[in-house]
Structures are given as C-alpha cells and as structure tokens.
CSV table of C-alpha atoms in Angstrom, one decimal:
chain,number,residue,atom,x,y,z
A,1,UNK,CA,116.1,40.8,67.8
A,2,UNK,CA,113.0,42.6,66.7
A,3,UNK,CA,111.6,41.9,70.1
A,4,UNK,CA,114.8,43.2,71.8
A,5,UNK,CA,114.8,46.1,69.9
A,6,UNK,CA,111.2,46.9,70.7
A,7,UNK,CA,112.2,46.5,74.4
A,8,UNK,CA,115.2,48.9,74.2
A,9,UNK,CA,113.0,51.2,72.3
A,10,UNK,CA,110.4,51.4,75.2
A,11,UNK,CA,113.1,51.7,77.7
A,12,UNK,CA,114.6,55.1,75.9
A,13,UNK,CA,111.0,56.1,75.4
A,14,UNK,CA,110.4,55.6,79.1
A,15,UNK,CA,113.8,57.4,79.9
A,16,UNK,CA,112.6,60.4,77.6
A,17,UNK,CA,109.4,60.6,79.1
A,18,UNK,CA,110.7,60.6,82.5
A,19,UNK,CA,113.3,63.3,81.4
A,20,UNK,CA,110.7,65.7,79.9
A,21,UNK,CA,108.5,65.2,82.8
A,22,UNK,CA,111.4,66.3,85.1
A,23,UNK,CA,112.1,69.4,82.8
A,24,UNK,CA,108.5,70.4,82.7
A,25,UNK,CA,108.0,69.9,86.5
A,26,UNK,CA,111.2,72.2,86.9
A,27,UNK,CA,109.9,74.7,84.5
A,28,UNK,CA,106.5,74.9,86.4
A,29,UNK,CA,108.4,75.2,89.7
A,30,UNK,CA,110.5,78.0,88.2
A,31,UNK,CA,107.3,79.8,87.1
A,32,UNK,CA,105.6,79.4,90.4
A,33,UNK,CA,108.8,80.9,92.0
A,34,UNK,CA,108.9,83.8,89.6
A,35,UNK,CA,105.2,84.4,90.3
A,36,UNK,CA,105.8,84.5,94.0
A,37,UNK,CA,108.8,86.7,93.6
A,38,UNK,CA,106.5,89.3,91.6
A,39,UNK,CA,103.9,88.9,94.1
A,40,UNK,CA,106.3,90.1,96.9
A,41,UNK,CA,108.0,92.8,94.7
A,42,UNK,CA,104.5,94.3,94.0
A,43,UNK,CA,103.6,94.3,97.7
A,44,UNK,CA,106.9,95.8,98.3
A,45,UNK,CA,106.3,98.6,95.8
A,46,UNK,CA,102.7,99.3,96.8
A,47,UNK,CA,104.0,99.6,100.6
A,48,UNK,CA,106.6,102.2,99.4
A,49,UNK,CA,104.0,104.1,97.6
A,50,UNK,CA,101.7,104.1,100.5
A,51,UNK,CA,104.6,105.2,102.9
A,52,UNK,CA,105.6,108.1,100.4
A,53,UNK,CA,101.7,109.2,100.4
A,54,UNK,CA,101.7,109.1,104.3
A,55,UNK,CA,105.0,111.5,104.2
A,56,UNK,CA,103.5,113.8,102.0
A,57,UNK,CA,100.1,114.0,103.8
A,58,UNK,CA,102.1,114.6,107.0
A,59,UNK,CA,104.5,117.4,105.8
A,60,UNK,CA,101.7,119.2,103.8
A,61,UNK,CA,102.9,118.4,100.5
A,62,UNK,CA,100.0,116.8,99.3
A,63,UNK,CA,96.3,117.9,99.0
A,64,UNK,CA,93.5,116.2,100.8
A,65,UNK,CA,91.7,115.7,97.4
A,66,UNK,CA,95.0,113.9,96.1
A,67,UNK,CA,95.2,111.5,99.4
A,68,UNK,CA,91.6,110.8,98.9
A,69,UNK,CA,92.0,109.9,95.3
A,70,UNK,CA,95.0,107.6,95.8
A,71,UNK,CA,93.3,106.0,98.9
A,72,UNK,CA,90.5,105.4,96.7
A,73,UNK,CA,92.6,103.8,93.9
A,74,UNK,CA,94.3,101.6,96.4
A,75,UNK,CA,90.8,100.4,97.9
A,76,UNK,CA,89.6,99.6,94.5
A,77,UNK,CA,92.5,97.7,93.7
A,78,UNK,CA,92.0,95.7,97.1
A,79,UNK,CA,88.5,95.1,96.1
A,80,UNK,CA,89.3,93.6,92.8
A,81,UNK,CA,91.9,91.4,94.4
A,82,UNK,CA,89.7,90.1,97.0
A,83,UNK,CA,86.6,89.5,95.2
A,84,UNK,CA,87.5,89.2,91.2
A,85,UNK,CA,84.3,87.7,90.7
A,86,UNK,CA,82.6,91.2,91.6
A,87,UNK,CA,83.0,94.0,89.4
A,88,UNK,CA,84.0,97.3,91.2
A,89,UNK,CA,83.0,99.6,88.4
A,90,UNK,CA,79.9,98.0,87.3
A,91,UNK,CA,78.2,97.8,91.0
A,92,UNK,CA,79.1,94.2,91.8
A,93,UNK,CA,79.7,95.0,95.3
A,94,UNK,CA,76.4,96.6,95.8
A,95,UNK,CA,74.1,94.7,93.5
A,96,UNK,CA,72.1,93.1,96.2
A,97,UNK,CA,71.4,96.2,98.2
A,98,UNK,CA,71.9,95.2,101.5
A,99,UNK,CA,72.8,98.3,102.7
A,100,UNK,CA,69.9,100.3,101.4
A,101,UNK,CA,67.4,97.7,102.7
A,102,UNK,CA,68.5,98.0,106.2
A,103,UNK,CA,68.4,94.3,107.1
A,104,UNK,CA,70.5,94.5,110.0
A,105,UNK,CA,67.8,96.2,112.1
A,106,UNK,CA,65.9,92.7,112.1
A,107,UNK,CA,69.0,90.9,112.5
A,108,UNK,CA,69.8,92.6,115.8
A,109,UNK,CA,66.4,91.7,117.1
A,110,UNK,CA,67.1,88.0,117.2
A,111,UNK,CA,66.3,86.2,120.6
A,112,UNK,CA,69.6,85.4,122.4
A,113,UNK,CA,69.5,81.6,123.5
A,114,UNK,CA,72.7,81.1,124.8
A,115,UNK,CA,73.2,81.7,128.8
A,116,UNK,CA,76.0,83.9,130.0
A,117,UNK,CA,78.3,83.2,132.9
A,118,UNK,CA,80.5,85.8,134.5
A,119,UNK,CA,84.2,84.5,135.0
A,120,UNK,CA,84.2,85.3,138.9
A,121,UNK,CA,81.5,82.7,139.1
A,122,UNK,CA,83.3,79.8,137.3
A,123,UNK,CA,86.7,78.1,137.7
A,124,UNK,CA,88.8,76.7,134.9
A,125,UNK,CA,87.8,73.2,136.0
A,126,UNK,CA,84.1,74.0,136.2
A,127,UNK,CA,84.4,75.5,132.6
A,128,UNK,CA,86.0,72.1,131.4
A,129,UNK,CA,83.2,70.0,133.1
A,130,UNK,CA,80.3,72.2,131.8
A,131,UNK,CA,81.4,73.4,128.5
A,132,UNK,CA,84.6,72.4,127.0
A,133,UNK,CA,84.2,68.6,127.5
A,134,UNK,CA,80.6,68.5,126.5
A,135,UNK,CA,81.0,70.7,123.7
A,136,UNK,CA,78.4,73.3,124.6
A,137,UNK,CA,78.8,76.9,123.5
A,138,UNK,CA,78.6,79.7,126.0
A,139,UNK,CA,79.2,83.2,126.6
A,140,UNK,CA,81.5,84.6,129.3
A,141,UNK,CA,81.5,88.0,130.7
A,142,UNK,CA,84.1,89.9,132.7
A,143,UNK,CA,87.1,88.7,131.0
A,144,UNK,CA,88.2,91.9,129.3
A,145,UNK,CA,87.9,94.1,132.2
A,146,UNK,CA,91.6,94.6,132.7
A,147,UNK,CA,92.7,94.5,129.3
A,148,UNK,CA,94.4,97.4,127.7
A,149,UNK,CA,92.5,96.9,124.6
A,150,UNK,CA,89.4,97.8,126.3
A,151,UNK,CA,90.7,101.3,126.3
A,152,UNK,CA,93.1,101.3,123.5
A,153,UNK,CA,91.2,99.6,120.8
A,154,UNK,CA,89.2,102.3,119.4
A,155,UNK,CA,89.5,103.5,115.8
A,156,UNK,CA,91.1,106.9,116.4
A,157,UNK,CA,93.7,105.3,118.9
A,158,UNK,CA,94.5,102.3,116.7
A,159,UNK,CA,94.9,104.7,113.7
A,160,UNK,CA,97.3,106.8,115.6
A,161,UNK,CA,99.5,103.7,116.3
A,162,UNK,CA,99.2,101.7,113.2
A,163,UNK,CA,98.1,104.0,110.5
A,164,UNK,CA,100.8,102.7,108.2
A,165,UNK,CA,100.6,98.9,109.3
A,166,UNK,CA,99.3,96.8,106.3
A,167,UNK,CA,96.6,94.7,107.8
A,168,UNK,CA,94.9,91.7,105.6
A,169,UNK,CA,91.6,92.3,104.4
A,170,UNK,CA,91.2,89.3,102.1
A,171,UNK,CA,93.0,86.8,99.9
A,172,UNK,CA,93.3,87.0,96.3
A,173,UNK,CA,92.7,84.3,93.5
A,174,UNK,CA,96.2,82.6,94.3
A,175,UNK,CA,95.6,82.6,98.0
A,176,UNK,CA,98.0,85.6,98.5
A,177,UNK,CA,96.9,88.1,101.1
A,178,UNK,CA,95.4,91.4,100.2
A,179,UNK,CA,96.3,94.4,102.4
A,180,UNK,CA,95.6,97.8,103.3
A,181,UNK,CA,97.2,100.5,105.6
A,182,UNK,CA,95.1,100.8,108.6
A,183,UNK,CA,94.4,104.5,107.7
A,184,UNK,CA,93.0,103.4,104.3
A,185,UNK,CA,90.7,100.8,106.0
A,186,UNK,CA,89.1,103.3,108.2
A,187,UNK,CA,88.8,105.4,105.1
A,188,UNK,CA,87.2,102.5,103.4
A,189,UNK,CA,84.9,101.9,106.3
A,190,UNK,CA,83.7,105.4,106.6
A,191,UNK,CA,83.2,106.1,102.8
A,192,UNK,CA,79.7,106.3,101.5
A,193,UNK,CA,80.9,104.9,98.3
A,194,UNK,CA,82.7,101.6,99.8
A,195,UNK,CA,82.0,100.5,103.5
A,196,UNK,CA,78.9,102.3,103.9
A,197,UNK,CA,77.3,100.9,100.7
A,198,UNK,CA,78.9,97.6,99.9
A,199,UNK,CA,76.8,94.1,100.6
A,200,UNK,CA,79.6,92.4,102.2
A,201,UNK,CA,82.4,95.0,103.2
A,202,UNK,CA,86.1,94.0,103.5
A,203,UNK,CA,86.9,92.9,106.7
A,204,UNK,CA,90.3,93.1,108.6
A,205,UNK,CA,90.7,89.4,109.7
A,206,UNK,CA,94.7,89.2,110.2
A,207,UNK,CA,96.4,86.2,111.4
A,208,UNK,CA,100.0,87.4,111.3
A,209,UNK,CA,99.5,90.7,113.1
A,210,UNK,CA,102.2,89.6,115.5
A,211,UNK,CA,104.7,88.9,112.8
A,212,UNK,CA,104.8,92.1,111.0
A,213,UNK,CA,106.1,95.5,111.8
A,214,UNK,CA,104.8,97.1,114.7
A,215,UNK,CA,101.5,94.9,114.8
A,216,UNK,CA,103.0,92.8,117.4
A,217,UNK,CA,102.4,95.8,119.9
A,218,UNK,CA,98.8,94.4,119.6
A,219,UNK,CA,99.9,91.2,121.7
A,220,UNK,CA,100.5,93.5,124.8
A,221,UNK,CA,96.8,94.8,124.8
A,222,UNK,CA,95.1,91.5,125.7
A,223,UNK,CA,95.8,88.1,127.4
A,224,UNK,CA,94.7,84.5,126.8
A,225,UNK,CA,91.9,84.1,129.2
A,226,UNK,CA,92.8,81.2,131.8
A,227,UNK,CA,90.0,79.1,130.4
A,228,UNK,CA,91.8,78.5,127.1
A,229,UNK,CA,95.6,78.5,128.0
A,230,UNK,CA,96.1,74.7,127.6
A,231,UNK,CA,96.8,75.4,123.9
A,232,UNK,CA,98.5,72.0,122.8
A,233,UNK,CA,99.6,73.1,119.5
A,234,UNK,CA,102.2,75.5,121.2
A,235,UNK,CA,104.1,72.7,121.8
A,236,UNK,CA,105.2,72.1,118.0
A,237,UNK,CA,106.6,75.5,118.0
A,238,UNK,CA,105.3,78.9,116.7
A,239,UNK,CA,106.7,78.9,113.0
A,240,UNK,CA,105.2,75.3,112.6
A,241,UNK,CA,101.8,75.4,114.2
A,242,UNK,CA,98.6,76.1,112.2
A,243,UNK,CA,97.6,79.7,112.0
A,244,UNK,CA,95.7,80.1,115.5
A,245,UNK,CA,95.1,84.0,116.3
A,246,UNK,CA,93.6,86.7,114.4
A,247,UNK,CA,93.0,90.6,115.1
A,248,UNK,CA,89.4,91.3,113.7
A,249,UNK,CA,88.0,94.6,112.6
A,250,UNK,CA,85.3,95.1,110.4
A,251,UNK,CA,82.1,97.4,109.6
A,252,UNK,CA,78.2,96.6,109.6
A,253,UNK,CA,77.3,93.5,107.0
A,254,UNK,CA,80.9,92.2,107.1
A,255,UNK,CA,81.4,88.9,108.8
A,256,UNK,CA,82.3,85.1,108.5
A,257,UNK,CA,80.2,82.9,106.3
A,258,UNK,CA,79.0,79.5,108.0
A,259,UNK,CA,82.0,77.2,108.8
A,260,UNK,CA,83.6,74.8,111.3
A,261,UNK,CA,87.0,75.5,112.6
A,262,UNK,CA,89.9,73.6,111.1
A,263,UNK,CA,91.4,70.5,112.6
A,264,UNK,CA,88.7,70.1,115.2
A,265,UNK,CA,89.9,73.1,117.2
A,266,UNK,CA,87.8,75.1,119.5
A,267,UNK,CA,87.7,78.7,119.4
A,268,UNK,CA,87.2,81.7,121.7
A,269,UNK,CA,86.2,85.4,120.3
A,270,UNK,CA,86.5,88.4,122.5
A,271,UNK,CA,84.7,91.7,121.3
A,272,UNK,CA,86.1,94.7,122.4
A,273,UNK,CA,83.8,97.1,120.6
A,274,UNK,CA,80.6,97.0,118.6
A,275,UNK,CA,78.1,94.0,118.2
A,276,UNK,CA,78.1,90.5,116.5
A,277,UNK,CA,75.3,88.4,115.4
A,278,UNK,CA,76.2,84.7,116.0
A,279,UNK,CA,74.2,81.5,114.7
A,280,UNK,CA,75.5,77.9,115.6
A,281,UNK,CA,74.5,74.4,114.6
A,282,UNK,CA,75.4,71.2,116.4
A,283,UNK,CA,78.3,68.9,115.1
A,284,UNK,CA,77.1,66.3,112.7
A,285,UNK,CA,74.4,68.8,111.1
A,286,UNK,CA,74.5,67.9,107.3
A,287,UNK,CA,76.4,70.6,105.5
A,288,UNK,CA,74.0,70.3,102.5
A,289,UNK,CA,71.2,71.5,104.9
A,290,UNK,CA,72.9,74.4,106.6
A,291,UNK,CA,75.2,75.3,103.6
A,292,UNK,CA,73.5,74.7,100.2
A,293,UNK,CA,75.4,75.2,97.1
A,294,UNK,CA,73.8,78.6,96.3
A,295,UNK,CA,76.0,81.4,94.9
A,296,UNK,CA,77.7,83.6,97.4
A,297,UNK,CA,76.7,81.6,100.7
A,298,UNK,CA,80.3,80.5,101.6
A,299,UNK,CA,81.8,83.8,101.3
A,300,UNK,CA,79.2,86.4,102.4
A,301,UNK,CA,77.8,85.9,105.8
A,302,UNK,CA,75.2,88.6,105.1
A,303,UNK,CA,74.1,86.5,102.3
A,304,UNK,CA,73.8,83.4,104.5
A,305,UNK,CA,71.8,85.1,107.1
A,306,UNK,CA,69.5,86.6,104.5
A,307,UNK,CA,68.8,83.5,102.2
A,308,UNK,CA,69.4,80.6,104.9
A,309,UNK,CA,68.7,81.6,108.3
A,310,UNK,CA,65.1,82.3,107.7
A,311,UNK,CA,64.6,78.7,106.5
A,312,UNK,CA,65.6,77.5,110.2
A,313,UNK,CA,62.4,79.2,111.4
A,314,UNK,CA,60.0,77.7,108.8
A,315,UNK,CA,57.5,74.6,109.8
A,316,UNK,CA,59.4,72.4,107.2
A,317,UNK,CA,62.8,72.8,108.7
A,318,UNK,CA,64.3,69.4,109.4
A,319,UNK,CA,67.7,70.4,111.0
A,320,UNK,CA,68.3,71.3,114.6
A,321,UNK,CA,67.3,74.6,115.7
A,322,UNK,CA,70.0,77.2,115.7
A,323,UNK,CA,71.7,78.6,118.8
A,324,UNK,CA,71.4,82.6,118.4
A,325,UNK,CA,73.7,85.0,120.2
A,326,UNK,CA,73.9,88.8,120.1
A,327,UNK,CA,77.5,89.3,121.4
A,328,UNK,CA,78.2,92.6,123.2
A,329,UNK,CA,81.3,94.6,123.9
A,330,UNK,CA,83.2,92.8,126.7
A,331,UNK,CA,81.8,89.5,126.0
A,332,UNK,CA,83.7,86.2,125.0
A,333,UNK,CA,82.0,83.5,122.9
A,334,UNK,CA,83.2,79.9,123.3
A,335,UNK,CA,82.7,77.8,120.1
A,336,UNK,CA,83.3,74.1,120.7
A,337,UNK,CA,85.1,71.9,117.8
A,338,UNK,CA,82.9,70.9,115.4
A,339,UNK,CA,80.1,73.4,115.7
A,340,UNK,CA,79.0,75.1,112.5
A,341,UNK,CA,78.7,78.9,113.1
A,342,UNK,CA,78.3,82.2,111.1
A,343,UNK,CA,79.1,85.7,112.2
A,344,UNK,CA,77.3,89.1,111.2
A,345,UNK,CA,78.8,92.3,112.3
A,346,UNK,CA,75.9,94.6,113.0
A,347,UNK,CA,78.0,97.6,113.3
A,348,UNK,CA,81.9,98.4,113.5
A,349,UNK,CA,83.4,95.8,115.6
A,350,UNK,CA,87.0,95.2,116.8
A,351,UNK,CA,87.8,91.8,118.4
A,352,UNK,CA,90.4,89.2,118.9
A,353,UNK,CA,89.9,85.5,118.4
A,354,UNK,CA,92.1,82.4,118.9
A,355,UNK,CA,91.6,78.7,118.0
A,356,UNK,CA,93.2,76.1,120.4
A,357,UNK,CA,93.3,72.4,121.0
A,358,UNK,CA,93.2,71.0,124.6
A,359,UNK,CA,93.1,67.6,126.4
A,360,UNK,CA,89.2,67.6,126.2
A,361,UNK,CA,89.2,67.4,122.4
A,362,UNK,CA,92.8,65.7,121.7
A,363,UNK,CA,91.5,62.5,120.3
A,364,UNK,CA,89.6,64.5,117.5
A,365,UNK,CA,92.4,67.1,116.9
A,366,UNK,CA,94.8,64.3,116.6
A,367,UNK,CA,92.7,62.2,114.1
A,368,UNK,CA,92.2,65.5,111.8
A,369,UNK,CA,95.8,66.7,112.4
A,370,UNK,CA,97.7,63.5,111.3
A,371,UNK,CA,95.7,63.0,108.3
A,372,UNK,CA,95.3,66.8,107.2
A,373,UNK,CA,98.9,67.9,108.4
A,374,UNK,CA,101.0,64.7,108.5
A,375,UNK,CA,104.5,66.3,108.4
A,376,UNK,CA,103.7,68.5,111.5
A,377,UNK,CA,101.6,65.9,113.3
A,378,UNK,CA,104.8,63.9,113.6
A,379,UNK,CA,106.9,66.6,115.1
A,380,UNK,CA,103.9,67.7,117.4
A,381,UNK,CA,103.9,64.0,118.7
A,382,UNK,CA,107.4,64.1,119.4
A,383,UNK,CA,107.1,67.3,121.2
A,384,UNK,CA,104.1,65.6,123.1
A,385,UNK,CA,106.1,62.7,124.2
A,386,UNK,CA,108.1,65.3,126.3
A,387,UNK,CA,105.6,68.0,127.5
A,388,UNK,CA,102.5,65.6,127.5
A,389,UNK,CA,103.3,61.9,127.6
A,390,UNK,CA,99.8,60.9,128.6
A,391,UNK,CA,98.7,62.6,125.3
A,392,UNK,CA,101.4,61.1,123.3
A,393,UNK,CA,100.3,57.7,124.5
A,394,UNK,CA,96.6,58.5,123.3
A,395,UNK,CA,97.7,59.4,120.0
A,396,UNK,CA,99.9,56.2,119.8
A,397,UNK,CA,96.9,54.1,120.6
A,398,UNK,CA,94.8,56.0,118.0
A,399,UNK,CA,97.5,55.4,115.4
A,400,UNK,CA,97.6,51.7,116.4
A,401,UNK,CA,93.9,51.0,116.4
A,402,UNK,CA,93.1,53.0,113.2
A,403,UNK,CA,95.5,54.1,110.6
A,404,UNK,CA,95.2,57.4,109.1
A,405,UNK,CA,94.1,56.0,105.7
A,406,UNK,CA,91.3,54.0,107.2
A,407,UNK,CA,89.7,56.6,109.5
A,408,UNK,CA,87.7,59.4,109.1
A,409,UNK,CA,89.0,62.9,110.1
A,410,UNK,CA,90.1,64.6,106.8
A,411,UNK,CA,89.2,67.9,105.7
A,412,UNK,CA,85.6,68.4,104.4
A,413,UNK,CA,85.6,72.1,104.4
A,414,UNK,CA,83.7,75.1,103.9
A,415,UNK,CA,85.3,78.5,103.3
A,416,UNK,CA,85.3,81.4,105.4
A,417,UNK,CA,86.8,84.8,105.6
A,418,UNK,CA,87.5,84.2,109.5
A,419,UNK,CA,90.8,82.4,109.6
A,420,UNK,CA,93.0,79.9,108.1
A,421,UNK,CA,94.4,76.4,108.1
A,422,UNK,CA,97.6,75.7,106.3
A,423,UNK,CA,98.8,72.4,104.9
A,424,UNK,CA,102.3,71.5,105.5
A,425,UNK,CA,103.4,72.7,102.0
A,426,UNK,CA,101.9,76.0,102.9
A,427,UNK,CA,103.8,76.2,106.2
A,428,UNK,CA,107.1,75.7,104.1
A,429,UNK,CA,106.2,78.1,101.6
A,430,UNK,CA,105.6,80.6,104.6
A,431,UNK,CA,109.0,79.9,105.7
A,432,UNK,CA,110.4,80.7,102.3
A,433,UNK,CA,108.7,84.2,102.1
A,434,UNK,CA,105.3,82.9,100.5
A,435,UNK,CA,101.9,83.8,101.9
A,436,UNK,CA,100.0,81.0,100.1
A,437,UNK,CA,97.0,79.3,101.8
A,438,UNK,CA,95.6,82.0,104.1
A,439,UNK,CA,91.9,81.3,103.4
A,440,UNK,CA,90.2,79.5,106.1
A,441,UNK,CA,89.0,75.8,105.9
A,442,UNK,CA,86.4,74.1,108.1
A,443,UNK,CA,86.2,70.5,109.3
A,444,UNK,CA,82.8,69.0,109.8
A,445,UNK,CA,82.6,67.5,113.3
A,446,UNK,CA,81.9,63.7,113.2
A,447,UNK,CA,79.4,63.3,116.2
A,448,UNK,CA,75.8,64.5,116.5
A,449,UNK,CA,75.1,66.6,119.7
A,450,UNK,CA,71.3,67.1,120.6
A,451,UNK,CA,71.0,70.8,120.7
A,452,UNK,CA,68.1,71.2,122.9
A,453,UNK,CA,69.2,68.7,125.4
A,454,UNK,CA,72.7,70.3,125.2
A,455,UNK,CA,71.6,73.7,126.1
A,456,UNK,CA,69.0,72.6,128.6
A,457,UNK,CA,72.0,71.0,130.6
A,458,UNK,CA,74.0,74.1,130.1
A,459,UNK,CA,71.3,76.4,131.9
A,460,UNK,CA,70.9,73.8,134.6
A,461,UNK,CA,74.8,73.7,135.3
A,462,UNK,CA,75.2,77.6,134.9
A,463,UNK,CA,72.4,78.2,137.4
A,464,UNK,CA,73.7,75.4,139.8
A,465,UNK,CA,75.3,77.8,142.7
A,466,UNK,CA,76.0,75.2,145.0
A,467,UNK,CA,77.9,75.6,148.3
A,468,UNK,CA,80.2,73.2,147.1
A,469,UNK,CA,80.9,75.0,144.1
A,470,UNK,CA,81.4,78.2,145.9
A,471,UNK,CA,83.9,76.7,148.0
A,472,UNK,CA,85.7,75.2,145.2
A,473,UNK,CA,86.0,78.4,143.3
A,474,UNK,CA,87.1,80.0,146.6
A,475,UNK,CA,90.0,77.3,146.8
A,476,UNK,CA,91.1,77.5,143.1
A,477,UNK,CA,90.7,81.0,142.5
A,478,UNK,CA,88.3,82.5,140.0
A,479,UNK,CA,89.6,83.0,136.2
A,480,UNK,CA,89.2,86.7,136.2
A,481,UNK,CA,90.9,87.5,139.3
A,482,UNK,CA,87.9,88.6,141.3
A,483,UNK,CA,87.0,87.2,144.9
A,484,UNK,CA,84.1,85.1,145.2
A,485,UNK,CA,82.2,85.4,148.3
A,486,UNK,CA,79.7,82.9,149.8
C-alpha cells in the first residue's frame, strides 16, 4: 500500500505540474498578445498624431517652430526605439565622430574591381551561364533607363507623394518595426543635429511598402529586370513567402553591415540616386575572419568599413581579397547566394532591392528552406509539383538522400539592417497583425569560391563578344529592349 500511495502521489503531482505548466503557458501567451495589442495601439496613436500635425501644417494653424519641435520629438523617439543601446541625449549617436572626420572621402576612392556589362550586350541565358550559375557578382548597366523611378524617385517628388506614409527605419528590441512619416525622415536627413551628425544614421529599409497605404504606388515605378524574374518563391504565394523586396533610402554613412542573404537566396540592387560602396567576400569565407566579435560591427556598416576593411589590405591578411564596387546611379548590382557583403551609402541614396531563388541555386535554397522554414517549405514543395515538377523531383531526391536533421543548411546568421527573413511563426504572427521578426538574418554559404579565379573568368566572359554571342543575342532579344547590331 505505501508504494501504491507513493505512485498515486506521483501521478497527482505530475498532473498538477502539467496543469500548472499549462496555466503559465496560457498566461505568457496572454501577456504577449496584450503587448502586441499595446504596440499596435501606440502605433495607431502615433499615426493619428502625425496626421493631425500634418493637417495643422497644411492649413496654417501651426507654426514652423511647432512643426520642427514635434518632428524632432518623434525622431528622437525613433532613434531610442531603433538603437536602445545608444543614448540620444548623451551623444551616443555621435560618439565616434564619423561625420566630423570625413571618412567617406577615402571610402569613395576605392578601386572598383567588378566588371560592368550593359543589358543590351547580354541575354538572360548568357547571364545565367556567366554569372548566376557560377555565382559570380557583377554590375549591370542600362536596366533602369525606362523606369518611371529614374525620374520620380527624387526626395522632393517622393515627399509630395508619400509625405504621410510611415516607412520603416529600424526595429525595436522586440523586433517590431520603427516607422517615421516620409516628411519626418527627410527632415531627419537634412538636420544638422541628426542625419548630418549621426555616426550611423537611420535608414529606410522597408519590406512592406507594397502592403501599406499608398506605398504600393512605388511598385508601378520599377519592374523586375528580366535576369531575375524566375523567382521560385512566388509559387508559394505572396502572404506565405519570405520577405523579399525593399524600398531603400538613406543618407551618407548609413548602410548594411556585413552579412549573407537569407535562405541561400541571391539578390539584385538597383540604384536610382546617389552612390553606394560595396565590399564582397566569396562563399565559405570564415565568419570570424570578416566579422569578428567586436561592438557595433554587425549593426553599423560605417564601423565595419572603418575597423575591419583596412585589415583586408594588410600583409598579414589570411582571407580572400575583397571585391570592391562603387555603385553609381542607374547601375544594378547582382549578389549571388552565399556571398558576404557590406554596403555603405556615400551620399543620399535611393534604391530598390529584391532577393530571389532560381533554378541555378535551387538545391542550396531548398536545403536551407526546409530546415529554416519547415512549414512553408512543405507548401512550397506542393506548389512546385504543379508549377515546376522537375524542381520538385530535385527536392524529393535531396530529402531522400539527406534528411533535414542530418544535413547542413540551417541559419548561421549575421544581422543586418538591410532586409529580413521570417520564421514560419513570424509569418503566422504577421497574418494576425503582428510585425515581429523584421530584422535581417544572413546565411553562411557552404562552398568555397576562389575569388581571383572567379573574377578572372568573369572578365574573360564579359569581354568575349564573339559572332556566335551576337547572333544569339539578336535571336533571343536583349534584356533591356535595345537592338543588338553586328
């Protein structure tokens, strides 16, 4: 009997423990939901206040001093939310003095080591063979010539169209978006106290511009270049697919810290205005070499360029030599999957960028996606069985030969302000109204690419204007719509 009583007591204890755990879990869920509701309520109140101030400014019932003071208050709040570790009132945003030291002059004098190719000289199939499949970065010119954005994306015209639209300028400590009306952001950029003085200024990097208010009007100002239209994630649906497109605008010294793009996707970045400094390292470059654990390097592009980049030019540097790009207006940078890259704005820049997956890197994307986004990957595979059965068969073969738990391809990440990768739970939260998980994660590439050899080959391929190439270009049509003559 005593042993039976002990056993019965354990059962009851276990039941009680389970019940207590369920209660605690329910309470934690309720607290999280309440916090999200408060976040959304605060955001709605802020938007209402901003709109009221805009109306007062337009009808002349507020003074310019009132407007400036209110905007300054909102800007300070955004800075506190986006970088809580930096004191706004005690000079945390200007402590390194990057603006005073004029470091951008030297940054803009870097030797550009990546060849250009005009879209009229390269078909889609040639792009795949020369750059996408072998994972070679390149810069393509001529793609923006017919975009409305080339004329419409100036600070003045954008302010006329989107002055009240709240663009994302960062994420708070809980992962929620920090937003400012566009007119406040332009005030921030021009302010001697803020954008002109901050070491690493706030930076519009908005991945939901097409889902909010009149921001979707930006979609009509550009088109996805023909080279990047395969975009395999489109088959899983717009609501379920990972974040993939961003409207980007930032002043000098803003930018994206060193990272690799999520889920082994490739990326393209088309620059409408300004100049960007890029540095890239090939897949397989050790993270600890290019992104050492030092304060600020992951979050601040300007800090990485100031403290780490000079080491790559020293005699004792053991890593691969970096690729350097000075991107100019009208140029599109192609970043293959797995390449580490950091971007620094040399002046006020306006751009659009998208991540995509294609048949060229599907095997790597699938390995990362099925482990990092298991729920979404199942839906994606079902969609591919209909739209791209040959790729679905490839995914099945990978699954059969290497189960997710046994294969590499999870997310070793480095953070960046540049974009984001959501988990399946994040997507569910987004559907329910939350905005969690909008900070970008990078994924380390699994293969080592010999940088020097890759670029040598790229230059040879770019220069090889054979008669056969020209005939094929004429037959297929060039990717920017211009005729190609012999």
